[in-house]
XYZ file of C-alpha atoms in Angstrom:
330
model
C -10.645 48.597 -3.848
C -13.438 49.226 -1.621
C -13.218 50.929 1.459
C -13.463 48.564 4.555
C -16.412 50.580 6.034
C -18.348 50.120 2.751
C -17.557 46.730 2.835
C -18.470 45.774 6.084
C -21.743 47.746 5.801
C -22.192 45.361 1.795
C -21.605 42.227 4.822
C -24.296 43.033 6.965
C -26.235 43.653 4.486
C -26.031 40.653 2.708
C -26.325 38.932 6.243
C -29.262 40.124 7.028
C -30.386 39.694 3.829
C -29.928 36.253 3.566
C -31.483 35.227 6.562
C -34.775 37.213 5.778
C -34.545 35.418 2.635
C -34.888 32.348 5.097
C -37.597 33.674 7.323
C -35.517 35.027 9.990
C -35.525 38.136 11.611
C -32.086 39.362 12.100
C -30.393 42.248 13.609
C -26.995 43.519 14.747
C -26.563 44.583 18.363
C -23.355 45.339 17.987
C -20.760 45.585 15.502
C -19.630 41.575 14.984
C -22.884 40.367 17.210
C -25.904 39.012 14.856
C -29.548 38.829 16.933
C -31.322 35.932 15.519
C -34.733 35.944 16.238
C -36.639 33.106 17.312
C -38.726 30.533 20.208
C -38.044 30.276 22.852
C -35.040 32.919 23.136
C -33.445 34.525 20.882
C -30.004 33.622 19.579
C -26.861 35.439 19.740
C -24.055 34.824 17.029
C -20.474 36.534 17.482
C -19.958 36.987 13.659
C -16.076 37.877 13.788
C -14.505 34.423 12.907
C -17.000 34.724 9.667
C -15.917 38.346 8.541
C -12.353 36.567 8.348
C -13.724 33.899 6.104
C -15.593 36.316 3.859
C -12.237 38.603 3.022
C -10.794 35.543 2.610
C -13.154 34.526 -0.144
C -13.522 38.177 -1.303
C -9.327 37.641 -2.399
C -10.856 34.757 -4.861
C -14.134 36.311 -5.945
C -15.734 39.712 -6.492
C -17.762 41.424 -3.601
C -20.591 41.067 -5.740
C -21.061 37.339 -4.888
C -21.345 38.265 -0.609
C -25.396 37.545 -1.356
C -24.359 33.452 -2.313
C -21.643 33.527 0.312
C -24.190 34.842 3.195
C -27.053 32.200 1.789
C -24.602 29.637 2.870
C -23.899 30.454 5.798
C -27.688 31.565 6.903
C -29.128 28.659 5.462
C -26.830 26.435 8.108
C -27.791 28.500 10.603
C -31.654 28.591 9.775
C -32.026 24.790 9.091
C -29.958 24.376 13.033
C -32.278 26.808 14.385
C -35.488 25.066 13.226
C -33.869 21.663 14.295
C -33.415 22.723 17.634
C -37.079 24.420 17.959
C -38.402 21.484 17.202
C -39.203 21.923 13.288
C -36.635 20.216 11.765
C -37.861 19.648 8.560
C -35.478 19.950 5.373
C -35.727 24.228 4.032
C -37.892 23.867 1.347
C -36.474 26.571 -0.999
C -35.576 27.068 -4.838
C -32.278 25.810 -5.960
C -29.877 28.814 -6.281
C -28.202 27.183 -9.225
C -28.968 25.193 -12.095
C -27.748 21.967 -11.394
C -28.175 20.332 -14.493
C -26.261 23.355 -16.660
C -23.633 22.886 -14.350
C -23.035 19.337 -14.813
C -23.885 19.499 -18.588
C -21.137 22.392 -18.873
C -18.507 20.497 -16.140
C -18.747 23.182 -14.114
C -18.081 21.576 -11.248
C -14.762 21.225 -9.448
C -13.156 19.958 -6.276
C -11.442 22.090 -3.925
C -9.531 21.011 -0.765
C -9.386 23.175 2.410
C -8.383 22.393 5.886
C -10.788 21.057 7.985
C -10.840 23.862 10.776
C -11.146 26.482 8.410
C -14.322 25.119 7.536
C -15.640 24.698 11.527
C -14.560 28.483 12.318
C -17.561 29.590 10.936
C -20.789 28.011 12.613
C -23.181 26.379 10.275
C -20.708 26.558 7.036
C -19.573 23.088 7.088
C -22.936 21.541 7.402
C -24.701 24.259 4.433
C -21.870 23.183 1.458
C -21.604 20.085 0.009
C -18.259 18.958 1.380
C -16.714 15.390 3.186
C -13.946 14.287 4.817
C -10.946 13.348 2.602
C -8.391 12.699 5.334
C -7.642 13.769 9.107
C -7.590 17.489 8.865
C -8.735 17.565 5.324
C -11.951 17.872 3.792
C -13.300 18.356 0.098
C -15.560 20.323 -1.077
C -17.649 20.733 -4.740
C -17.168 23.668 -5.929
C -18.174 25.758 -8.857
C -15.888 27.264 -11.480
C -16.915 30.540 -12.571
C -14.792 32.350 -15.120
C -13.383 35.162 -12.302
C -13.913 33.214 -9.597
C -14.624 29.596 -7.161
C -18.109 29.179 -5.324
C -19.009 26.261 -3.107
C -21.671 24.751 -4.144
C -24.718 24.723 -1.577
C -25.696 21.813 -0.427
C -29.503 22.553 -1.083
C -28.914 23.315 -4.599
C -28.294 19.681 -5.843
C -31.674 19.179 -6.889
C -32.074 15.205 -7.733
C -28.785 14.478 -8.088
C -26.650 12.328 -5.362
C -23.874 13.685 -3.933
C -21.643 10.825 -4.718
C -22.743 11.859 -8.035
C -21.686 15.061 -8.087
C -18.618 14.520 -6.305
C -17.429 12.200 -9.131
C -18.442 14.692 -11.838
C -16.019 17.471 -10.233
C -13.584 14.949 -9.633
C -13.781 13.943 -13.237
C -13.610 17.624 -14.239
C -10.572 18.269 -11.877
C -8.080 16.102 -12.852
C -9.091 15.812 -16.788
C -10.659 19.161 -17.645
C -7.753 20.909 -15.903
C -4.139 21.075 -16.728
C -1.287 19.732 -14.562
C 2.328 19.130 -14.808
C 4.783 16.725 -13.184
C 8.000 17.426 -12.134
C 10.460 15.023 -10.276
C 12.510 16.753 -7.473
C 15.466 15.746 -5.380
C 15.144 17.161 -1.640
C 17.982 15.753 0.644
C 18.531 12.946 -1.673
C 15.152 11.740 -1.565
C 13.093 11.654 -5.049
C 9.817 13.686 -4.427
C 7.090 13.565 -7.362
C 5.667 17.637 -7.464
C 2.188 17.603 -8.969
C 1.196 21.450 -9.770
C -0.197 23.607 -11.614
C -1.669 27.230 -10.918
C -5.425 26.363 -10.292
C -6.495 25.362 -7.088
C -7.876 21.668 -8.274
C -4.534 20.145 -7.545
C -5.314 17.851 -4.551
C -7.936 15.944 -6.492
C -5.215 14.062 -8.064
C -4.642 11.974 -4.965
C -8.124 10.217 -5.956
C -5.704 9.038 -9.452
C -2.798 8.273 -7.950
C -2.022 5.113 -9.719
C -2.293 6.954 -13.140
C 1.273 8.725 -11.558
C 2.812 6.000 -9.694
C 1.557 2.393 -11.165
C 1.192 -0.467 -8.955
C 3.092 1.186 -5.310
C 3.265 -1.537 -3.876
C 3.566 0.234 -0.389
C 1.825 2.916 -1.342
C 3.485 6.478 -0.871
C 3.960 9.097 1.431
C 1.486 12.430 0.389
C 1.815 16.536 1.527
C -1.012 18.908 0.499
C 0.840 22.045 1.112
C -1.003 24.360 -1.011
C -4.266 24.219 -3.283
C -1.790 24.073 -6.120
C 0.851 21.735 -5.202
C 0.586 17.678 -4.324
C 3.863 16.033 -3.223
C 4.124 12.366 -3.688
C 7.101 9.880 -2.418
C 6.604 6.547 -3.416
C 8.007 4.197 -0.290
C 10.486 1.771 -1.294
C 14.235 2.166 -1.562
C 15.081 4.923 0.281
C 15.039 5.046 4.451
C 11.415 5.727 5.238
C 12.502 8.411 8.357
C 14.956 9.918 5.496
C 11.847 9.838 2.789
C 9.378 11.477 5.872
C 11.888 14.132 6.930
C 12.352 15.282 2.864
C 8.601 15.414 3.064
C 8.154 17.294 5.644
C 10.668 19.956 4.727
C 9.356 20.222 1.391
C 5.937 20.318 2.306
C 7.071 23.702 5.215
C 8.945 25.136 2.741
C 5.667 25.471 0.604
C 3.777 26.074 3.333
C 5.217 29.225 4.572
C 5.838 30.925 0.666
C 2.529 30.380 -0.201
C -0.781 31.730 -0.139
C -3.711 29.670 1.307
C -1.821 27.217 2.543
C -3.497 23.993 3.638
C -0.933 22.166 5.535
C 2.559 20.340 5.891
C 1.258 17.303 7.507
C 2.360 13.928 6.124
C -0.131 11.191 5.157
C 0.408 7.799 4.056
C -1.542 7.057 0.759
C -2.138 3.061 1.291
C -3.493 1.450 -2.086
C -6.578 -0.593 -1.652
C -10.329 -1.259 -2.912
C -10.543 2.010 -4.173
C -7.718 1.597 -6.349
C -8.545 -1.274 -7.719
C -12.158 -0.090 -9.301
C -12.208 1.618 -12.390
C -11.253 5.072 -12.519
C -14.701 6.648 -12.974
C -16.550 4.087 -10.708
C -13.623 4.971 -7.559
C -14.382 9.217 -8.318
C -18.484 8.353 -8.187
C -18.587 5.839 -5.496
C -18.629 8.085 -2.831
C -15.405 6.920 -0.989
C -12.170 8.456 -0.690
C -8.625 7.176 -0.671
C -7.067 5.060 2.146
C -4.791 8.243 3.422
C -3.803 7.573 7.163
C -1.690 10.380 9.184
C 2.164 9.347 9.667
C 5.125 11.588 10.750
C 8.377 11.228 13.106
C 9.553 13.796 15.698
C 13.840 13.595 15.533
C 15.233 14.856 18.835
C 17.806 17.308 17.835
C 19.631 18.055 20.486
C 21.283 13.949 20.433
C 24.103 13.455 18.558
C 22.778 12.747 15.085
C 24.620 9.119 15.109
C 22.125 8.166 17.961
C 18.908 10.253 16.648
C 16.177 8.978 18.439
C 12.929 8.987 17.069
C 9.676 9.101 17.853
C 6.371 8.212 15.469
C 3.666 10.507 16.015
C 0.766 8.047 14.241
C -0.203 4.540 15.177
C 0.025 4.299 11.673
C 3.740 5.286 10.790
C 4.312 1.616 12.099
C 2.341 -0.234 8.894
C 4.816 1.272 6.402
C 8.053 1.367 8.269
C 7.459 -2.815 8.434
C 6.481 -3.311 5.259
C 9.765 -1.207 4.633
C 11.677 -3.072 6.593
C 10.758 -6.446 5.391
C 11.205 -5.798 1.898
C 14.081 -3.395 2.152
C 15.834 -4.242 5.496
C 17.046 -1.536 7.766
C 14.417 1.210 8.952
C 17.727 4.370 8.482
């Protein structure tokens, strides 16, 4: 294990690095503050939420890949830099990767992560080739080395689209990879457990009638870990009952497991995406209908006269359609 001296000193390195490979002047003036060179000031960057990301990435990869992970970052950083002096023209620079092999080997994968893990570290969000999949959640290609995952950059797609290569990993994800279904029973409610022990998992939400059929009124979705999908289909069981089973399951994953995304509920509401075929919904460049839904139970009344509380607009949609077809909402 390297020291964490050495490794800080391999980070600054490949900081620095990086953003002379972008032709930028760098320099630290302190130990977490990057000097960025350039007109009419100079900029100042507090690097410390980005050392975080890094180890966090170092636990899935080998330090030997900080030089890609730093490119990332600096070439955000460069292209805002030269927006805001004025310049803002696209970075004309070589691909870092061979598109093509990739896609000709289904390299490619999709990873989920949370959404503010993406905006703690300035520039990252905007230099990978990554979208919104649903409040809180975004997706992001990735590519699938044999010892470890690296986002793809998103100057490196050459001619391709990136609704393109967004339905190639999403092809690769859910067909190239292996997954298992198991059907639980928490609190009396039946939960569907997608898993397996890659971190592809999530991806299946963009199949979701290959697992449930038709759903009427669509289902109620967790993505607790990068492994794990939990799916509820809404019908014959008390919606609050169905969310609250959920929401337990979904914790309980959330606080055992590592890289946790998050417990929050979602309501996976089957429409025109659905109702394409498979491989034209994964390359079309749109995303599932998945709208945020939950209920807040006040504890402390007596359990005969709960009262709840919906935290979403949308938690209404479902509990009618529940309701009319069912009848009581619990």
């Amino acid at each position: 294990m390297m020291g964490e001296q050495v490794l800080h000193r391999a980070i600054n390195q490949a900081i620095v690095q990086a953003f002379a490979d972008e032709g930028l002047e760098t320099r630290f003036t302190d130990s977490r503050t990057l000097s960025i060179s350039s007109q009419p000031a100079d900029v100042f960057v507090d690097v410390s939420d980005w050392y975080v990301h890094v180890y966090d990435v170092l636990a899935d990869c080998d330090v030997d890949e900080l030089p890609m992970i730093a490119a990332n970052i600096a070439r955000g950083f460069a292209q805002e830099i030269r927006t805001q002096a004025g310049q803002g023209q696209a970075l004309e620079q070589p691909a870092a990767v061979d598109i093509e092999h990739l896609l000709e080997t289904e390299a490619l994968r999709v990873r989920i992560y949370p959404e503010a893990e993406l905006a703690e570290v300035p520039g990252l969000r905007d230099s990978l080739l990554t979208r919104q999949l649903a409040p809180g959640l975004m997706e992001t290609v990735v590519i699938d080395l044999p010892d470890a995952i690296m986002p793809l950059n998103r100057w490196d797609i050459g001619s391709r689209t990136e609704d393109q290569l967004f339905g190639a990993a999403l092809h690769a994800s859910v067909n190239r990879e292996p997954h298992y279904t198991e059907a639980l029973q928490v609190q009396n409610v039946p939960i569907m457990a997608i898993g397996e022990t890659h971190r592809y998992i999530g991806s299946h939400v963009h199949v979701l009638k290959r697992h449930l059929g038709p759903a009427p009124h669509g289902a109620l979705v967790s993505f607790p870990l990068p492994e794990y999908l939990l799916v509820h289909e809404i019908g014959s069981v008390e919606l609050t009952a169905a969310m609250e089973a959920m929401r337990s399951a979904s914790r309980t994953l959330v606080s055992g497991g590592e890289k946790a995304l998050t417990s929050q509920l979602y309501w996976w509401r089957p429409g025109t995406y659905e109702q394409l075929p498979e491989w034209d919904a994964l390359a079309c460049g749109a995303v599932p209908d998945l709208r945020l839904v939950g209920v807040k139970e006040d504890e402390e009344v007596d359990t005969r006269e709960r009262s709840i509380t919906f935290l979403a607009a949308d938690t209404m949609e479902p509990v009618d359609l529940r309701v009319r077809d069912h009848g009581r909402l619990a």
